[in-house]
Short mmCIF file of N, CA and C in Angstrom, two decimals:
data_model
loop_
_atom_site.label_atom_id
_atom_site.label_comp_id
_atom_site.label_asym_id
_atom_site.label_seq_id
_atom_site.Cartn_x
_atom_site.Cartn_y
_atom_site.Cartn_z
N MET A 74 146.84 132.84 -132.23
CA MET A 74 146.12 132.89 -130.77
C MET A 74 146.73 133.77 -130.08
N GLY A 75 145.92 134.72 -129.23
CA GLY A 75 146.38 135.69 -128.40
C GLY A 75 146.98 135.08 -127.12
N SER A 76 147.74 135.94 -126.38
CA SER A 76 148.12 135.64 -125.08
C SER A 76 147.15 135.64 -124.04
N PHE A 77 147.36 134.88 -122.93
CA PHE A 77 146.43 134.86 -121.89
C PHE A 77 147.03 135.71 -120.87
N ASP A 78 146.34 136.72 -120.27
CA ASP A 78 146.95 137.57 -119.36
C ASP A 78 146.39 137.30 -117.93
N THR A 79 147.38 136.33 -117.15
CA THR A 79 146.86 136.00 -115.84
C THR A 79 146.70 137.09 -114.79
N ARG A 80 147.52 137.98 -114.94
CA ARG A 80 147.42 139.14 -113.96
C ARG A 80 146.09 139.90 -114.16
N SER A 81 145.45 139.99 -115.22
CA SER A 81 144.34 140.54 -115.24
C SER A 81 143.10 139.55 -114.54
N VAL A 82 143.18 138.25 -114.77
CA VAL A 82 142.34 137.34 -114.32
C VAL A 82 142.36 137.35 -112.73
N PHE A 83 143.65 137.34 -112.15
CA PHE A 83 144.00 137.64 -110.72
C PHE A 83 143.32 138.82 -109.99
N LEU A 84 143.48 139.93 -110.80
CA LEU A 84 142.83 141.16 -110.49
C LEU A 84 141.62 141.15 -110.38
N ASP A 85 140.84 140.48 -111.39
CA ASP A 85 139.45 140.34 -111.45
C ASP A 85 138.95 139.68 -110.31
N LEU A 86 139.64 138.53 -109.86
CA LEU A 86 139.35 137.51 -108.67
C LEU A 86 139.43 138.54 -107.47
N VAL A 87 140.58 139.08 -107.11
CA VAL A 87 140.70 139.82 -105.95
C VAL A 87 139.72 141.01 -105.89
N GLU A 88 139.37 141.83 -106.96
CA GLU A 88 138.33 142.85 -107.06
C GLU A 88 137.10 142.20 -106.73
N ARG A 89 136.69 141.23 -107.22
CA ARG A 89 135.42 140.65 -107.13
C ARG A 89 135.14 140.11 -105.71
N ASP A 90 136.24 139.49 -104.97
CA ASP A 90 136.27 139.09 -103.59
C ASP A 90 136.06 140.29 -102.74
N ASN A 91 136.83 141.37 -103.16
CA ASN A 91 136.74 142.60 -102.28
C ASN A 91 135.27 143.24 -102.20
N TRP A 92 134.83 143.25 -103.46
CA TRP A 92 133.43 143.75 -103.56
C TRP A 92 132.53 143.02 -102.82
N MET A 93 132.70 141.60 -102.86
CA MET A 93 131.61 140.74 -102.20
C MET A 93 131.54 140.96 -100.68
N VAL A 94 132.93 141.16 -100.19
CA VAL A 94 132.95 141.48 -98.67
C VAL A 94 132.40 142.72 -98.47
N ALA A 95 132.70 143.80 -99.36
CA ALA A 95 132.17 145.23 -98.91
C ALA A 95 130.58 145.29 -99.01
N GLU A 96 129.84 144.51 -99.95
CA GLU A 96 128.50 144.54 -99.99
C GLU A 96 127.80 143.69 -99.01
N SER A 97 128.69 142.83 -98.12
CA SER A 97 127.90 142.02 -97.06
C SER A 97 127.69 142.71 -95.87
N ASP A 98 126.78 142.17 -95.20
CA ASP A 98 126.47 142.72 -93.74
C ASP A 98 127.12 141.70 -92.78
N ILE A 99 127.15 140.49 -93.16
CA ILE A 99 127.93 139.34 -92.45
C ILE A 99 128.82 138.60 -93.07
N VAL A 100 130.06 138.30 -92.77
CA VAL A 100 130.79 137.48 -93.39
C VAL A 100 131.21 136.07 -92.59
N PHE A 101 130.78 135.08 -93.39
CA PHE A 101 130.96 133.79 -92.65
C PHE A 101 132.14 132.90 -93.11
N PHE A 102 132.97 132.56 -92.33
CA PHE A 102 134.12 131.61 -92.69
C PHE A 102 134.07 130.37 -91.91
N ASP A 103 134.03 129.37 -92.92
CA ASP A 103 134.03 127.93 -92.33
C ASP A 103 135.34 127.25 -92.66
N PHE A 104 136.13 127.13 -91.64
CA PHE A 104 137.55 126.48 -91.93
C PHE A 104 137.44 125.13 -91.28
N THR A 105 136.43 124.51 -91.13
CA THR A 105 136.46 123.14 -90.39
C THR A 105 137.21 122.02 -91.12
N GLN A 106 137.14 122.08 -92.53
CA GLN A 106 137.87 121.09 -93.37
C GLN A 106 139.09 121.42 -93.83
N THR A 107 139.58 122.56 -93.52
CA THR A 107 140.83 122.95 -94.09
C THR A 107 142.12 122.46 -93.28
N THR A 108 143.13 121.99 -94.23
CA THR A 108 144.47 121.51 -93.85
C THR A 108 145.55 122.44 -94.01
N LYS A 109 145.25 123.59 -94.88
CA LYS A 109 146.45 124.59 -94.93
C LYS A 109 145.79 125.83 -94.89
N ILE A 110 146.47 126.94 -94.57
CA ILE A 110 145.90 128.24 -94.72
C ILE A 110 145.51 128.82 -95.98
N SER A 111 144.36 129.38 -96.05
CA SER A 111 143.92 129.89 -97.21
C SER A 111 144.17 131.45 -97.31
N ILE A 112 145.02 131.81 -98.25
CA ILE A 112 145.58 133.09 -98.32
C ILE A 112 144.35 133.95 -98.87
N GLY A 113 143.51 133.62 -99.74
CA GLY A 113 142.40 134.33 -100.15
C GLY A 113 141.44 134.51 -98.97
N SER A 114 141.03 133.77 -98.28
CA SER A 114 140.18 133.82 -97.06
C SER A 114 140.83 134.82 -95.89
N MET A 115 142.21 134.92 -95.88
CA MET A 115 142.85 135.70 -94.92
C MET A 115 142.57 137.29 -95.46
N PHE A 116 142.82 137.51 -96.86
CA PHE A 116 142.54 138.62 -97.43
C PHE A 116 141.04 139.04 -97.04
N GLU A 117 140.14 138.27 -97.29
CA GLU A 117 138.68 138.50 -97.02
C GLU A 117 138.38 138.86 -95.72
N LEU A 118 139.09 138.12 -94.76
CA LEU A 118 138.94 138.39 -93.18
C LEU A 118 139.54 139.81 -92.94
N ALA A 119 140.60 140.13 -93.59
CA ALA A 119 141.20 141.40 -93.30
C ALA A 119 140.25 142.62 -93.87
N TRP A 120 139.89 142.31 -94.89
CA TRP A 120 138.80 143.37 -95.45
C TRP A 120 137.70 143.61 -94.62
N ALA A 121 136.97 142.32 -94.24
CA ALA A 121 135.91 142.35 -93.40
C ALA A 121 136.19 143.17 -92.10
N TYR A 122 137.35 142.87 -91.60
CA TYR A 122 137.69 143.53 -90.40
C TYR A 122 137.88 144.89 -90.49
N GLN A 123 138.54 145.40 -91.69
CA GLN A 123 138.68 146.99 -91.76
C GLN A 123 137.51 147.56 -92.07
N LEU A 124 136.50 146.81 -92.74
CA LEU A 124 135.20 147.54 -93.28
C LEU A 124 134.27 147.40 -91.94
N ARG A 125 134.52 146.71 -90.81
CA ARG A 125 133.82 146.67 -89.67
C ARG A 125 132.43 145.67 -89.93
N LYS A 126 132.87 144.74 -90.66
CA LYS A 126 131.65 143.83 -91.19
C LYS A 126 131.56 142.80 -89.83
N TYR A 127 130.38 142.05 -89.65
CA TYR A 127 130.24 141.12 -88.67
C TYR A 127 130.63 139.86 -89.12
N VAL A 128 131.71 139.34 -88.48
CA VAL A 128 132.60 138.19 -88.89
C VAL A 128 132.07 136.97 -87.93
N VAL A 129 131.64 135.87 -88.70
CA VAL A 129 131.43 134.77 -87.90
C VAL A 129 132.53 133.55 -88.54
N VAL A 130 133.12 133.10 -87.50
CA VAL A 130 134.16 132.01 -87.84
C VAL A 130 133.86 130.63 -87.24
N VAL A 131 134.03 129.67 -88.22
CA VAL A 131 133.95 128.15 -87.64
C VAL A 131 135.21 127.49 -87.78
N MET A 132 135.86 127.19 -86.66
CA MET A 132 136.95 126.22 -86.52
C MET A 132 137.38 125.81 -85.28
N GLN A 133 138.34 124.79 -85.17
CA GLN A 133 138.59 124.20 -83.94
C GLN A 133 139.97 124.76 -83.53
N PRO A 134 140.50 124.54 -82.34
CA PRO A 134 141.67 125.19 -81.88
C PRO A 134 142.98 124.61 -82.68
N GLU A 135 142.76 123.21 -83.25
CA GLU A 135 143.94 122.59 -83.99
C GLU A 135 144.00 123.07 -85.39
N ASN A 136 143.14 123.84 -85.99
CA ASN A 136 143.03 124.47 -87.14
C ASN A 136 144.13 125.30 -87.69
N PRO A 137 144.54 125.36 -88.89
CA PRO A 137 145.84 125.93 -89.07
C PRO A 137 145.52 127.52 -89.26
N HIS A 138 144.17 127.87 -89.33
CA HIS A 138 143.91 129.29 -89.19
C HIS A 138 143.79 129.86 -87.69
N TRP A 139 143.96 129.02 -86.76
CA TRP A 139 143.73 129.53 -85.53
C TRP A 139 145.09 130.34 -85.01
N HIS A 140 144.62 131.55 -85.05
CA HIS A 140 145.83 132.72 -84.94
C HIS A 140 145.13 133.86 -84.25
N SER A 141 146.06 134.45 -83.56
CA SER A 141 145.54 135.88 -83.02
C SER A 141 144.85 136.81 -83.79
N PHE A 142 145.37 136.99 -85.00
CA PHE A 142 144.90 137.97 -85.89
C PHE A 142 143.44 137.26 -86.38
N VAL A 143 143.23 136.13 -86.47
CA VAL A 143 141.80 135.62 -86.92
C VAL A 143 140.85 135.76 -85.78
N MET A 144 141.43 135.39 -84.67
CA MET A 144 140.50 135.50 -83.41
C MET A 144 140.14 136.97 -83.17
N GLU A 145 141.00 137.87 -83.27
CA GLU A 145 140.71 139.21 -83.16
C GLU A 145 139.88 139.95 -84.26
N ALA A 146 139.79 139.33 -85.42
CA ALA A 146 139.14 139.80 -86.42
C ALA A 146 137.70 139.22 -86.32
N ALA A 147 137.51 138.10 -85.86
CA ALA A 147 136.14 137.38 -85.74
C ALA A 147 135.35 137.97 -84.53
N ASP A 148 134.19 138.26 -84.89
CA ASP A 148 133.23 138.70 -83.87
C ASP A 148 132.70 137.61 -82.90
N ILE A 149 132.68 136.22 -83.46
CA ILE A 149 132.36 135.27 -82.70
C ILE A 149 132.88 134.07 -83.54
N VAL A 150 133.28 133.02 -82.60
CA VAL A 150 133.93 131.72 -83.20
C VAL A 150 133.20 130.45 -82.54
N PHE A 151 132.87 129.64 -83.46
CA PHE A 151 132.26 128.36 -83.10
C PHE A 151 132.94 127.24 -83.64
N PRO A 152 132.84 126.05 -82.78
CA PRO A 152 133.65 124.80 -83.23
C PRO A 152 133.03 124.06 -84.19
N THR A 153 131.68 124.30 -84.48
CA THR A 153 131.07 123.62 -85.60
C THR A 153 130.21 124.55 -86.39
N SER A 154 130.01 124.08 -87.66
CA SER A 154 129.25 124.94 -88.55
C SER A 154 127.68 124.90 -88.00
N SER A 155 127.26 123.71 -87.68
CA SER A 155 125.84 123.73 -87.29
C SER A 155 125.54 124.58 -86.01
N GLU A 156 126.40 124.64 -85.23
CA GLU A 156 126.27 125.92 -84.02
C GLU A 156 126.31 127.11 -84.68
N ALA A 157 127.29 127.62 -85.70
CA ALA A 157 127.25 128.82 -86.19
C ALA A 157 126.09 129.02 -87.06
N LEU A 158 125.63 128.10 -87.86
CA LEU A 158 124.35 128.36 -88.45
C LEU A 158 123.13 128.50 -87.70
N GLU A 159 123.02 127.96 -86.54
CA GLU A 159 121.83 128.30 -85.68
C GLU A 159 121.94 129.33 -84.99
N TYR A 160 123.19 129.85 -84.71
CA TYR A 160 123.48 131.18 -84.24
C TYR A 160 123.08 132.34 -85.12
N LEU A 161 123.29 132.08 -86.37
CA LEU A 161 123.06 132.93 -87.70
C LEU A 161 121.57 133.16 -87.80
N ARG A 162 120.93 132.04 -87.78
CA ARG A 162 119.57 131.92 -87.88
C ARG A 162 118.64 132.67 -86.94
N LYS A 163 119.29 132.62 -85.48
CA LYS A 163 118.63 133.30 -84.51
C LYS A 163 119.12 134.76 -84.56
N LEU A 164 119.99 135.18 -85.17
CA LEU A 164 120.54 136.51 -85.32
C LEU A 164 119.57 137.12 -86.21
N ILE A 165 119.46 136.63 -87.38
CA ILE A 165 118.88 137.05 -88.53
C ILE A 165 117.35 137.27 -88.17
N GLN A 166 116.75 136.29 -87.48
CA GLN A 166 115.39 136.47 -86.97
C GLN A 166 115.11 137.31 -85.83
N GLY A 167 116.25 137.85 -85.21
CA GLY A 167 115.95 138.80 -84.16
C GLY A 167 115.69 138.02 -82.83
N GLU A 168 116.02 136.89 -82.63
CA GLU A 168 116.02 136.12 -81.30
C GLU A 168 117.10 136.21 -80.39
N LEU A 169 118.23 136.91 -80.75
CA LEU A 169 119.25 137.15 -79.86
C LEU A 169 119.18 138.60 -79.44
#
């Protein structure tokens, strides 16, 4: 039986996530149910910021992701996902 190359799997995951951010017009982060920081999400947020993507974040001030880097990278932050989704609906439909 052959060996399993975890480095290749990790690289594939990182490359796929990077491609997904690069291909997106809007990147949506919902951190409302998180209890610890997501390293993958922080990479995606940094890529989105660097690529000048429109970033929508959902979280409350007590969230572990509440940090100046996240706040600066976000174009807009909402306390609830329902508010964020309503905003996105209006944005996409040209109502804003």
